[in-house]
Amino acid sequence: MAALLKKRAVAEFSNVIQEEASVPAAPPVKKLRLRKKPKAAALEINLQHASSSQEALDLLLAFRKQLPLADADNAEAVARKLLEHFYKEKESHVRVQLMSVLGCVVRTPAFVWYWVVEDLIGCLKQETSQKAVSQILGTLLIIGNMSPTDSKLRQQLVGVAEQRLNDQEHLVRSTCIQMIADLCPLNEVGGRTSDVQKLLGDLSQDQDPRVRTSAFLAMLNLHQRGMQLNMEVYERACHALSDDYEHVRLAAVKLVWVISHVYPEWPVAAPDKKEEIRLVDDGFAKICNALNDISMKVRAEAAGLLGSLHQVSTKFLEQTLDKKLMSNMRRKAAAHERQKEQFESGEWASGNKWASDAPQELLNAESMSIINGGACGAFVHGLEDEFLEVRMAAVDSLCELAFQNPDFALKSLDFLVDMLNDEVEDVRVNAIDSLCKMSTHIVLREDQLETVLAVLEDFASEIREGLRRLLGASRLGTSACVMMCIHHLLANLTRYPQDHLSVWQCMQKIGKNHSSLVLPLVPELLTSHPYFDSTEPNMDDPAYISTLILVFNAAISCPTMIPIFHDFTVNHYFYLRDSFPDLIPQISQLSGRKTMTQASTRQTLDAAVFLQQTFERLAAYNNTDACARRSLLELTIKDLQRIKEVDVKLSAKAQALSLYIEAQLLLQKASQQALFSQQGVEGSDFTLQQNATTSSLTERVSYASQTLPSLTVLYKSLTNLYFTLRKEIVKGI
């Protein structure tokens, strides 16, 4: 059986198969398979099958949820069905819904709406429902906004809107006003622009307040489109500030604000009609008066708009912080004017007539002031408002105006500091952020600082974080203020230890910004005494670290405080500098200073200096006896081994010197001839041990020479020493 298997294996390995060289086949061609995304199923609405108006309304509401349409052809088919059903529908609310759905359909991309416009204009002539007419006009407005370059179509739609301005329904008139404002051409010659503004001005006197609101909003829309408004608009807007309807007053306040930016230097008559003031000042006073409005929305809007009027005169700004009329806001009559009035009266004051000889101070303030009395103390009213929105807007505007006017910032500081005690957290955060923005213009006094520091006890972490940011950015007036900040921050650190990093960053900024104020506080902060030494504080105390961060950051700009530092304070500086490099600055005066502890303690010596001293001691060991010399060399080897562990850069030098000393010790042992002759068999073992030691010494010397090629001379001396040692060992054998 084995022979059969062997024969079969030989037969298999002996067969030779020859393959003919074939031409390499061409790589297979990659084919791309293009798939056309199937079109979405066309949406259809079958209103002709609706048996009632309610069923048709349900179909319209269900179809509206499926909008928008993706195909223009489908949208055109749907629009035709909607218009067909519009003519047949008898219920007005269904027709309103039909026009609403049609307005959504015409927004389909690539939809051709020209035929729709003609049909809708025809529907206007037949429609009797005012709500349906308003919805048709709204659909026409959508089509007009979708064709900004078709001036002919837009003019046609404006004409349609002007024909419906006398309609009795306020919805129709409001929609027509919106169409005129959106579609009216701006660059048309022939007084068209002034005619449009005059038309809207007349509509602002409409009996319906919703139409008046639409007229003022249309003027704002024209301004946004780039049309320059006339001064007549300003007079109408000022008159509308006393309107009975809330939305009219709201739109009028916005319009007054817009025109105050367009014509800031335009002279207008003051309330007393005897003096002219700038329009921006008059508009500012009008908006300030709106802060006394009964509507919260109007007050919030007025408070928010005041902050952007940067060109207002300083006396108007200062009047917003005082509820009483200031003397510089009263009109001053010259002496000859007063004599003329007295002469024209025809008689002297006798007391027989009521108030004929009343003193000047008892006259009506409105007749002698250049600002409306309601505008006095506008920001005071805004900051004391009962609604959160008004107070937030007032804080923002006050901060914006104070940032633009440093003098106004100093006078408004007390009011913003008082807002830190607001009952709402968002208002307090906003006040803190506002004070941070205007910190470059203000200096906190002690009474103001007490109010600010009292907020540090707030439970909200966002409030505490923002207040520390405010303290770091603010400027303090005296050293007592700095000390007050330190005490409160350390107390805050004790109460909230998780805020230690934020407290340290605040201390860093206070030290940098108030180096001259920190200088007289250094002895107290570091517990220094001119005659007695102080106990070294615990470096694990976060409060002590906070104090050091403050002092070290102040020492950059005030190097005169460096001599006051204790020796351990300098050591703590280097420790904190390595631990917190982002909080502790680099102080060049402390880098070269050595303390007494560093000079007297050998443990703190530099490793390189210690190695150099070791070299010098080796030369002195030659004068000692053999036993003492051997002990000193062994101690030196231990020191060198320690240097290898401490300093990696000096490890090669220390190892080479250690090998050299070990070779000297081996040489001393080998030179003792008497010891070799008295050993016998034991001596042979000792000799073998020395041979092994010298072999290992050779390997270590070679390694040292490769590690430090600069020590070539030392390597040669070690090599000569090795051969000398070898000869002595051979003699001993």
XYZ file of C-alpha atoms in Angstrom:
733
model
C 0.000 0.000 0.000
C 2.851 2.356 0.837
C 4.523 1.605 -2.497
C 1.298 2.418 -4.320
C 0.981 5.778 -2.592
C 4.603 6.622 -3.379
C 4.154 5.725 -7.049
C 1.014 7.814 -7.284
C 2.749 10.837 -5.658
C 5.710 10.590 -8.067
C 3.324 10.510 -10.988
C 1.563 13.602 -9.826
C 4.759 15.648 -9.371
C 6.178 14.480 -12.689
C 3.318 15.873 -14.790
C 4.215 19.192 -16.414
C 1.462 21.566 -17.469
C 2.319 24.153 -20.148
C 0.218 27.302 -20.409
C 0.099 29.289 -23.570
C 0.791 32.986 -23.315
C -2.569 34.645 -23.555
C -3.287 38.238 -24.494
C -4.272 40.246 -21.401
C -7.951 40.885 -21.383
C -9.228 44.439 -21.545
C -10.532 45.844 -18.227
C -14.284 45.617 -17.893
C -16.200 48.703 -18.907
C -18.028 50.367 -16.045
C -21.592 51.181 -16.869
C -23.554 53.939 -15.213
C -27.169 53.368 -14.541
C -29.146 56.579 -14.541
C -32.380 56.576 -12.677
C -34.922 59.316 -13.014
C -36.478 60.238 -9.748
C -40.143 59.486 -9.972
C -42.337 62.526 -9.841
C -44.474 63.040 -6.813
C -48.078 62.234 -7.310
C -49.986 65.272 -8.486
C -52.234 66.758 -5.842
C -55.825 67.142 -6.881
C -58.768 68.806 -5.276
C -62.215 67.660 -6.339
C -64.495 70.463 -5.248
C -67.109 69.596 -7.848
C -68.017 66.467 -5.897
C -68.711 68.451 -2.726
C -72.387 68.266 -1.900
C -72.364 71.244 0.483
C -70.344 74.313 1.372
C -69.182 72.717 4.604
C -67.816 69.720 2.720
C -66.007 72.026 0.315
C -64.523 73.901 3.259
C -63.265 70.639 4.760
C -61.663 69.683 1.436
C -59.934 73.063 1.261
C -58.547 72.753 4.780
C -57.308 69.208 4.101
C -55.712 70.293 0.817
C -53.980 73.265 2.475
C -52.111 70.925 4.796
C -50.511 69.248 1.736
C -49.100 72.495 0.345
C -46.721 73.652 -1.120
C -46.883 72.133 -4.583
C -43.710 71.096 -6.399
C -44.966 71.158 -10.003
C -46.037 74.344 -11.798
C -48.382 72.431 -14.125
C -50.120 70.860 -11.179
C -50.390 74.269 -9.510
C -51.969 75.772 -12.620
C -54.584 73.006 -12.775
C -55.400 73.480 -9.089
C -55.677 77.273 -9.531
C -58.188 76.841 -12.366
C -60.320 74.514 -10.257
C -60.259 76.978 -7.366
C -61.353 79.871 -9.553
C -64.092 77.791 -11.168
C -65.507 76.875 -7.811
C -65.180 80.491 -6.607
C -67.781 81.647 -9.125
C -70.168 78.888 -8.058
C -69.775 79.146 -4.287
C -72.509 81.005 -2.457
C -71.042 81.114 1.058
C -68.707 84.025 1.662
C -66.500 82.262 4.223
C -65.808 79.459 1.718
C -64.859 82.014 -0.926
C -62.460 83.628 1.552
C -60.836 80.256 2.112
C -60.662 79.652 -1.654
C -58.712 82.900 -2.144
C -56.444 82.041 0.794
C -55.565 78.658 -0.741
C -55.058 80.322 -4.120
C -52.591 82.729 -2.531
C -50.558 79.746 -1.355
C -50.748 78.040 -4.764
C -49.434 81.055 -6.725
C -46.215 80.907 -4.654
C -45.234 77.729 -6.521
C -41.928 78.212 -8.439
C -42.271 78.821 -12.197
C -45.989 79.454 -11.856
C -47.399 81.762 -14.559
C -49.828 84.091 -12.823
C -50.762 86.585 -15.563
C -54.064 84.923 -16.349
C -54.806 84.712 -12.620
C -54.521 88.497 -12.243
C -57.188 89.117 -14.873
C -59.532 86.613 -13.287
C -59.018 88.083 -9.816
C -59.697 91.619 -11.018
C -62.915 90.296 -12.567
C -63.818 88.657 -9.282
C -63.416 91.996 -7.508
C -66.129 93.565 -9.631
C -68.626 90.830 -8.824
C -67.776 90.171 -5.174
C -70.115 91.522 -2.547
C -68.453 90.216 0.612
C -65.933 92.676 2.036
C -63.840 89.938 3.627
C -63.613 88.121 0.314
C -62.597 91.359 -1.400
C -59.852 91.850 1.180
C -58.617 88.310 0.578
C -58.610 88.809 -3.192
C -56.543 91.964 -2.760
C -54.178 90.016 -0.503
C -53.693 87.417 -3.252
C -52.990 90.199 -5.770
C -50.444 91.622 -3.326
C -48.672 88.253 -3.202
C -48.499 88.147 -6.994
C -47.167 91.714 -7.111
C -44.408 90.980 -4.591
C -43.370 87.929 -6.638
C -42.788 90.074 -9.733
C -40.467 92.909 -8.606
C -39.289 93.700 -12.159
C -42.710 93.878 -13.810
C -43.446 97.581 -13.348
C -46.526 97.477 -15.573
C -48.171 94.820 -13.451
C -47.304 96.625 -10.240
C -48.756 99.905 -11.508
C -51.923 98.077 -12.504
C -52.254 96.616 -9.023
C -51.603 100.001 -7.394
C -54.401 101.457 -9.494
C -56.728 98.693 -8.369
C -55.839 99.428 -4.749
C -56.454 103.178 -5.119
C -59.952 102.513 -6.453
C -60.826 100.594 -3.300
C -59.521 103.136 -0.757
C -63.033 104.492 -0.190
C -64.471 101.133 0.753
C -66.462 100.964 3.954
C -64.693 97.877 5.303
C -61.486 98.603 7.246
C -59.903 95.330 6.066
C -60.226 96.410 2.436
C -58.758 99.848 3.091
C -55.903 98.415 5.168
C -55.028 95.885 2.452
C -55.115 98.594 -0.212
C -52.767 100.756 1.869
C -50.370 97.833 2.187
C -50.515 97.227 -1.586
C -49.688 100.878 -2.283
C -46.743 100.833 0.130
C -45.315 97.578 -1.256
C -45.927 98.066 -4.989
C -45.632 101.830 -5.445
C -42.657 102.714 -7.725
C -39.971 104.769 -6.020
C -38.110 106.308 -8.983
C -41.067 107.668 -10.896
C -40.827 111.271 -12.086
C -43.658 113.753 -11.745
C -44.309 114.085 -8.057
C -45.595 110.554 -7.610
C -43.565 110.115 -4.419
C -44.992 113.176 -2.709
C -48.505 112.211 -3.845
C -48.174 108.821 -2.215
C -46.995 110.355 1.059
C -49.814 112.882 0.972
C -52.306 110.109 0.316
C -50.977 108.074 3.235
C -50.963 111.192 5.394
C -54.651 111.751 4.704
C -55.379 108.126 5.472
C -53.582 108.525 8.810
C -56.551 110.721 9.821
C -59.068 107.975 9.049
C -61.855 107.398 11.519
C -60.922 103.733 11.958
C -57.825 103.227 14.147
C -56.807 100.091 12.227
C -56.641 102.087 9.011
C -54.578 104.770 10.734
C -52.197 102.089 11.968
C -51.870 100.688 8.447
C -51.113 104.170 7.096
C -48.256 104.761 9.538
C -46.874 101.275 8.956
C -47.022 101.953 5.212
C -44.876 105.068 5.727
C -42.351 102.968 7.613
C -42.423 100.469 4.758
C -41.715 103.222 2.238
C -38.752 104.340 4.326
C -37.386 100.803 4.401
C -37.719 100.588 0.626
C -35.593 103.742 0.271
C -38.096 106.576 -0.080
C -37.220 109.788 1.751
C -40.097 110.912 3.930
C -41.268 114.519 4.058
C -41.412 116.706 7.149
C -45.213 116.667 6.999
C -45.045 113.050 8.053
C -43.258 114.076 11.257
C -46.039 116.471 12.227
C -48.696 113.831 11.646
C -46.689 111.267 13.641
C -46.298 113.688 16.577
C -50.012 114.344 16.525
C -50.707 110.581 16.525
C -48.687 110.102 19.729
C -51.801 111.144 21.643
C -54.110 108.813 19.722
C -56.594 106.713 21.679
C -55.610 103.481 19.941
C -52.556 101.600 21.186
C -51.268 100.358 17.820
C -51.500 103.834 16.312
C -49.289 105.244 19.071
C -46.889 102.350 18.680
C -46.474 102.975 14.936
C -46.216 106.744 15.510
C -43.352 106.306 18.001
C -41.423 104.266 15.441
C -42.062 106.883 12.761
C -40.854 109.724 14.995
C -37.695 107.726 15.708
C -37.080 107.180 11.979
C -37.480 110.838 11.033
C -35.239 111.885 13.938
C -32.473 109.889 12.268
C -33.247 111.238 8.777
C -33.409 114.952 9.724
C -31.459 115.295 12.994
C -30.492 118.964 12.514
C -33.776 120.214 11.099
C -35.093 123.159 13.184
C -38.563 122.702 14.641
C -40.639 124.818 17.009
C -40.366 124.100 20.718
C -43.520 123.407 22.761
C -43.681 127.075 23.806
C -43.802 128.089 20.089
C -41.269 130.849 20.766
C -38.011 129.020 20.225
C -36.583 126.516 17.754
C -34.732 123.360 18.660
C -33.197 120.534 16.687
C -35.516 117.844 15.411
C -33.513 115.066 17.047
C -33.949 116.786 20.424
C -37.638 117.300 19.846
C -38.103 113.708 18.698
C -36.160 112.483 21.715
C -38.461 114.453 24.003
C -41.538 113.074 22.240
C -40.314 109.484 22.654
C -39.444 110.183 26.296
C -43.010 111.357 26.834
C -44.205 108.005 25.439
C -42.638 106.323 28.475
C -45.672 107.588 30.414
C -48.054 105.828 28.047
C -50.755 103.623 29.500
C -49.812 100.725 27.216
C -46.914 98.502 28.207
C -46.009 97.791 24.562
C -45.698 101.497 23.780
C -43.560 102.110 26.861
C -41.269 99.174 26.078
C -40.888 100.263 22.445
C -40.164 103.862 23.416
C -37.614 102.803 26.022
C -35.844 100.631 23.485
C -35.701 103.351 20.797
C -34.120 105.995 23.029
C -30.744 104.276 23.122
C -30.024 104.714 19.401
C -30.466 108.517 19.367
C -26.788 109.335 19.883
C -26.957 112.923 18.571
C -29.199 114.227 21.333
C -28.001 117.282 23.257
C -26.524 116.744 26.699
C -29.139 118.867 28.473
C -31.932 116.680 27.107
C -30.084 113.572 28.279
C -29.608 114.963 31.759
C -33.275 115.929 31.989
C -34.256 112.265 31.610
C -32.658 111.558 35.010
C -34.549 114.286 36.907
C -38.304 114.319 37.368
C -38.282 118.069 38.003
C -37.844 120.518 35.163
C -34.249 121.730 35.156
C -33.478 125.413 34.885
C -31.574 125.040 31.621
C -34.693 123.537 30.010
C -36.727 126.705 30.596
C -36.945 129.525 28.115
C -35.144 132.619 29.390
C -36.874 135.935 28.627
C -34.687 138.993 28.215
C -35.165 142.115 30.379
C -36.689 144.221 27.592
C -39.164 141.404 26.831
C -40.353 141.387 30.444
C -40.681 145.201 30.426
C -42.590 145.024 27.161
C -45.071 142.541 28.602
C -45.499 144.727 31.691
C -46.031 147.823 29.542
C -48.548 146.096 27.264
C -50.618 144.988 30.256
C -51.681 148.623 30.752
C -51.755 148.612 34.551
C -49.706 147.674 37.574
C -50.535 144.633 39.626
C -52.919 145.746 42.391
C -54.042 142.396 43.682
C -57.680 143.009 42.716
C -57.515 140.560 39.769
C -56.937 136.854 40.172
C -53.242 135.879 39.672
C -52.493 139.133 37.861
C -49.328 139.671 39.916
C -48.340 136.016 40.337
C -44.577 135.478 40.603
C -42.644 134.000 37.721
C -42.109 130.649 39.511
C -45.855 130.023 39.698
C -46.387 130.291 35.980
C -47.260 127.186 34.019
C -44.067 125.265 33.299
C -45.351 124.094 29.940
C -45.529 127.675 28.696
C -41.929 128.416 29.614
C -40.152 125.106 28.896
C -38.610 123.796 25.706
C -39.449 120.197 26.569
C -42.693 118.478 27.413
C -43.126 118.046 31.151
C -43.974 114.368 30.709
C -40.503 113.749 29.300
C -38.777 114.821 32.533
C -37.269 111.850 34.312
C -38.051 109.482 31.454
C -35.383 106.950 32.415
C -36.413 107.165 36.050
C -39.946 106.190 35.048
C -38.636 103.458 32.773
C -36.366 101.921 35.409
C -39.188 101.983 37.966
C -41.796 100.506 35.641
C -43.815 97.569 36.902
C -43.235 95.472 33.774
C -40.067 93.519 33.129
C -39.927 94.374 29.413
C -39.904 98.127 30.047
C -37.157 97.936 32.668
C -34.986 95.745 30.447
C -35.352 98.133 27.505
C -34.653 101.164 29.727
C -31.454 99.596 31.074
C -30.244 98.840 27.538
C -30.937 102.358 26.275
C -29.398 104.006 29.318
C -26.250 101.917 28.871
C -26.029 102.757 25.162
C -26.350 106.502 25.722
C -23.937 106.431 28.668
C -21.346 104.618 26.585
C -21.520 107.405 23.987
C -21.421 110.245 26.551
C -18.914 109.960 29.460
C -20.483 112.852 31.396
C -23.899 111.258 31.178
C -22.357 107.942 32.265
C -21.213 109.438 35.574
C -24.663 110.851 36.289
C -26.510 107.672 35.350
C -24.265 105.396 37.405
C -26.412 105.592 40.544
C -29.522 104.523 38.659
C -27.854 101.492 37.083
C -26.336 100.448 40.406
C -29.804 100.562 41.978
C -31.017 98.145 39.301
C -28.754 95.488 40.823
C -31.408 95.135 43.531
C -34.209 94.423 41.074
C -36.527 91.567 41.962
C -36.086 89.834 38.581
C -32.851 87.983 37.912
C -32.761 88.863 34.194
C -32.890 92.576 35.000
C -30.017 92.218 37.467
C -27.920 90.344 34.911
C -28.681 93.000 32.300
C -27.681 95.770 34.718
C -24.394 94.007 35.467
C -23.611 93.616 31.756
C -24.476 97.270 31.143
C -22.152 98.423 33.920
C -19.380 96.285 32.444
C -19.818 97.983 29.047
C -19.550 101.489 30.484
C -16.818 100.623 33.010
C -14.255 102.698 31.111
C -16.168 105.912 31.898
C -17.049 105.397 35.572
C -15.336 105.230 38.971
C -17.175 103.441 41.769
C -17.536 105.262 45.075
C -17.751 103.554 48.445
C -21.539 103.924 48.752
C -22.033 102.532 45.261
C -19.573 99.742 45.932
C -21.535 98.647 48.996
C -24.609 98.144 46.846
C -22.600 96.228 44.252
C -20.879 93.961 46.779
C -24.156 93.123 48.487
C -25.178 91.228 45.337
C -22.249 88.813 45.813
C -24.403 86.901 48.279
C -26.911 86.073 45.543
C -27.744 82.405 45.229
C -27.650 82.469 41.401
C -24.204 81.571 40.083
C -24.720 83.675 36.940
C -25.241 86.790 39.072
C -22.113 86.128 41.132
C -20.023 85.430 38.035
C -21.198 88.607 36.309
C -20.576 90.706 39.402
C -16.994 89.473 39.709
C -16.529 90.322 36.057
C -17.860 93.815 36.833
C -15.466 94.264 39.775
C -12.552 93.197 37.604
C -13.441 95.707 34.880
C -14.404 98.655 37.125
C -12.196 101.371 38.523
C -12.240 101.979 42.273
C -11.771 105.358 43.875
C -9.787 104.678 47.071
C -7.751 102.031 48.848
C -10.681 101.532 51.211
C -12.750 100.435 48.210
C -10.074 97.898 47.266
C -9.957 96.559 50.820
C -13.744 96.334 50.884
C -13.670 94.309 47.658
C -11.030 91.959 49.098
C -13.014 91.288 52.272
C -16.246 90.588 50.404
C -14.529 88.378 47.818
C -12.829 86.309 50.532
C -16.143 85.973 52.364
C -17.764 84.958 49.087
C -14.995 82.381 48.587
C -15.723 80.922 52.008
C -19.448 80.720 51.306
C -19.109 79.393 47.752
C -15.807 77.470 47.549
C -16.709 76.162 44.098
C -16.212 79.716 42.751
C -12.504 79.847 43.678
C -11.295 80.136 40.070
C -13.653 83.049 39.356
C -12.567 84.788 42.570
C -8.894 84.375 41.657
C -9.474 85.850 38.196
C -11.289 88.804 39.782
C -8.367 89.334 42.190
C -5.959 89.252 39.263
C -7.824 92.017 37.408
C -8.231 94.175 40.523
C -4.484 93.940 41.210
C -3.566 94.902 37.645
C -5.945 97.869 37.511
C -5.243 99.296 41.000
C -1.542 98.772 41.707
C -1.142 102.201 43.353
C -4.120 101.548 45.651
C -2.881 98.070 46.609
C 0.584 99.340 47.680
C -0.475 100.782 51.086
C -2.426 97.577 51.786
C 0.477 95.140 51.246
C 1.700 95.064 54.895
C -1.820 94.301 56.074
C -2.478 91.746 53.365
C 0.807 89.874 53.936
C 0.737 90.384 57.755
C 4.172 92.024 57.679
C 5.721 93.686 60.745
C 8.710 96.052 60.730
C 10.369 94.380 63.773
C 8.976 90.876 64.178
C 9.001 87.918 61.825
C 5.704 86.564 60.565
C 4.524 82.984 60.518
C 4.517 81.387 57.090
C 0.882 80.896 56.001
C -0.497 77.647 54.670
C -0.164 77.401 50.915
C -3.273 75.211 50.716
C -5.501 78.071 51.892
C -7.501 79.467 48.912
C -7.889 82.824 50.671
C -4.114 83.212 51.018
C -3.657 82.257 47.365
C -6.237 84.910 46.411
C -4.317 87.555 48.337
C -1.013 86.578 46.707
C -2.577 86.699 43.240
C -3.776 90.250 43.951
C -0.398 91.405 45.323
C 1.763 89.786 42.628
C -0.338 91.275 39.809
C -0.118 94.698 41.433
C 3.666 94.358 41.785
C 4.139 94.476 38.006
C 3.262 98.170 37.789
C 4.476 99.024 41.296
C 7.931 97.470 41.925
C 8.338 99.431 45.181
C 6.295 96.807 47.027
C 8.742 93.978 46.214
C 11.168 94.794 49.097
C 8.252 94.386 51.505
C 7.883 90.715 50.580
C 9.007 88.040 53.052
C 11.452 85.366 52.017
C 8.715 82.766 52.103
C 6.533 85.074 49.985
C 9.179 84.917 47.266
C 9.226 81.124 47.543
C 5.445 81.108 47.275
C 5.712 83.287 44.186
C 7.827 80.711 42.359
C 5.517 77.937 43.486
C 2.376 79.753 42.294
C 4.115 80.841 39.109
C 4.666 77.192 38.208
C 1.202 76.126 39.393
C -0.913 78.958 37.892
C 1.058 80.625 35.072
C -2.111 82.253 33.701
C -2.841 84.009 37.003
C 0.674 84.860 38.257
C 2.688 87.217 36.013
C 6.414 87.145 35.378
C 8.159 89.571 37.753
C 11.734 90.189 36.650
C 12.750 91.728 40.002
C 11.980 88.469 41.801
C 13.756 86.183 39.336
C 17.286 87.085 40.533
C 16.491 87.331 44.219
C 17.854 84.561 46.500
C 16.472 84.067 49.946
C 18.476 83.276 53.050
C 17.065 79.814 53.122
C 18.364 79.127 49.635
C 21.847 80.407 50.542
C 22.192 78.392 53.775
C 20.656 75.048 52.891
C 22.809 72.648 50.856
C 19.784 70.676 49.734
C 18.590 73.499 47.503
C 21.899 73.932 45.677
C 21.945 73.538 41.977
C 22.983 70.089 40.738
C 25.623 71.486 38.406
C 27.243 73.439 41.261
C 27.238 70.333 43.434
C 28.897 68.299 40.674
C 31.590 70.928 40.298
C 32.239 70.838 44.036
C 32.564 67.050 43.829
C 35.361 67.435 41.257
C 37.145 69.839 43.570
C 36.882 67.499 46.566
C 38.474 64.610 44.647
C 41.750 66.547 44.387
C 41.809 67.018 48.170
C 41.339 63.293 48.871
C 44.916 62.489 47.709
C 46.376 63.918 50.934
C 44.361 61.587 53.182
C 45.224 58.066 54.316
C 44.056 55.022 52.376
C 41.216 53.966 54.679
C 39.678 57.443 54.952
C 40.183 58.015 51.254
C 38.308 54.828 50.447
C 35.354 55.799 52.639
C 35.158 59.269 51.089
C 35.224 57.839 47.579
C 32.365 55.471 48.392
C 30.293 58.389 49.704
C 31.118 60.332 46.575
C 29.831 57.452 44.441
C 26.518 57.556 46.315
C 26.244 61.327 45.718
C 26.902 60.861 42.028
C 24.238 58.196 41.809
C 21.797 60.659 43.396
C 22.701 63.330 40.821
C 21.936 60.836 38.052
C 18.408 60.437 39.450
C 17.765 64.134 40.075
C 19.091 65.772 36.893
C 18.875 63.944 33.580
C 21.153 66.431 31.800
C 24.051 65.695 34.177
C 23.523 61.934 34.338
C 26.225 61.149 31.759
C 28.882 63.236 33.543
C 27.956 61.806 36.919
C 28.102 58.238 35.556
C 31.520 58.769 33.971
C 32.921 60.236 37.175
C 31.399 57.393 39.187
C 33.104 54.840 36.930
C 36.414 56.642 37.357
C 36.140 56.504 41.156
C 35.163 52.828 41.064
C 38.269 52.109 38.969
C 40.423 53.820 41.580
C 38.905 51.664 44.296
C 39.551 48.505 42.291
C 43.120 49.609 41.690
C 43.606 50.108 45.400
C 42.361 46.580 46.093
C 44.549 45.003 43.408
C 47.691 46.726 44.697
C 47.517 44.860 47.979
C 50.064 42.101 47.100
C 50.071 40.549 50.482
C 46.362 39.852 50.345
C 46.759 37.836 47.116
C 49.637 35.697 48.442
C 47.805 34.743 51.636
C 44.482 33.784 50.125
C 45.144 30.343 48.454
C 42.098 28.854 46.899
C 39.992 31.624 48.190
C 42.344 34.062 46.449
C 41.664 32.428 43.119
C 37.954 32.994 43.645
C 38.700 36.627 44.508
C 40.753 36.962 41.351
C 37.950 35.583 39.231
C 35.624 38.059 40.891
C 37.988 40.917 40.056
C 38.207 39.723 36.448
C 34.438 39.829 36.202
C 34.408 43.291 37.782
C 36.981 44.625 35.335
C 35.059 43.171 32.395
C 31.862 44.899 33.536
C 33.913 48.054 34.097
C 35.060 47.905 30.477
C 31.485 47.703 29.224
C 30.381 50.612 31.415
C 33.313 52.773 30.335
C 32.507 52.105 26.684
C 28.853 52.995 27.283
C 29.844 56.246 29.004
C 32.116 57.189 26.115
C 29.309 56.612 23.616
C 26.831 58.550 25.701
C 29.088 61.563 26.190
C 31.639 61.880 23.329
C 32.983 65.123 24.786
C 34.672 63.208 27.609
C 37.315 61.620 25.357
C 40.160 62.475 27.656
C 38.405 60.906 30.612
C 37.727 57.787 28.574
C 41.426 57.430 27.646
C 42.475 57.793 31.257
C 39.932 55.171 32.268
C 41.242 52.859 29.560
C 44.856 53.238 30.749
C 43.685 52.676 34.279
C 41.953 49.484 33.187
C 45.137 48.032 31.645
C 47.133 48.974 34.717
C 44.531 47.224 36.850
C 44.724 44.170 34.601
C 48.518 43.978 35.004
C 48.256 44.194 38.760
C 45.693 41.407 38.798
C 47.959 39.207 36.639
C 50.861 39.809 39.009
C 48.628 38.845 41.913
C 47.792 35.569 40.203
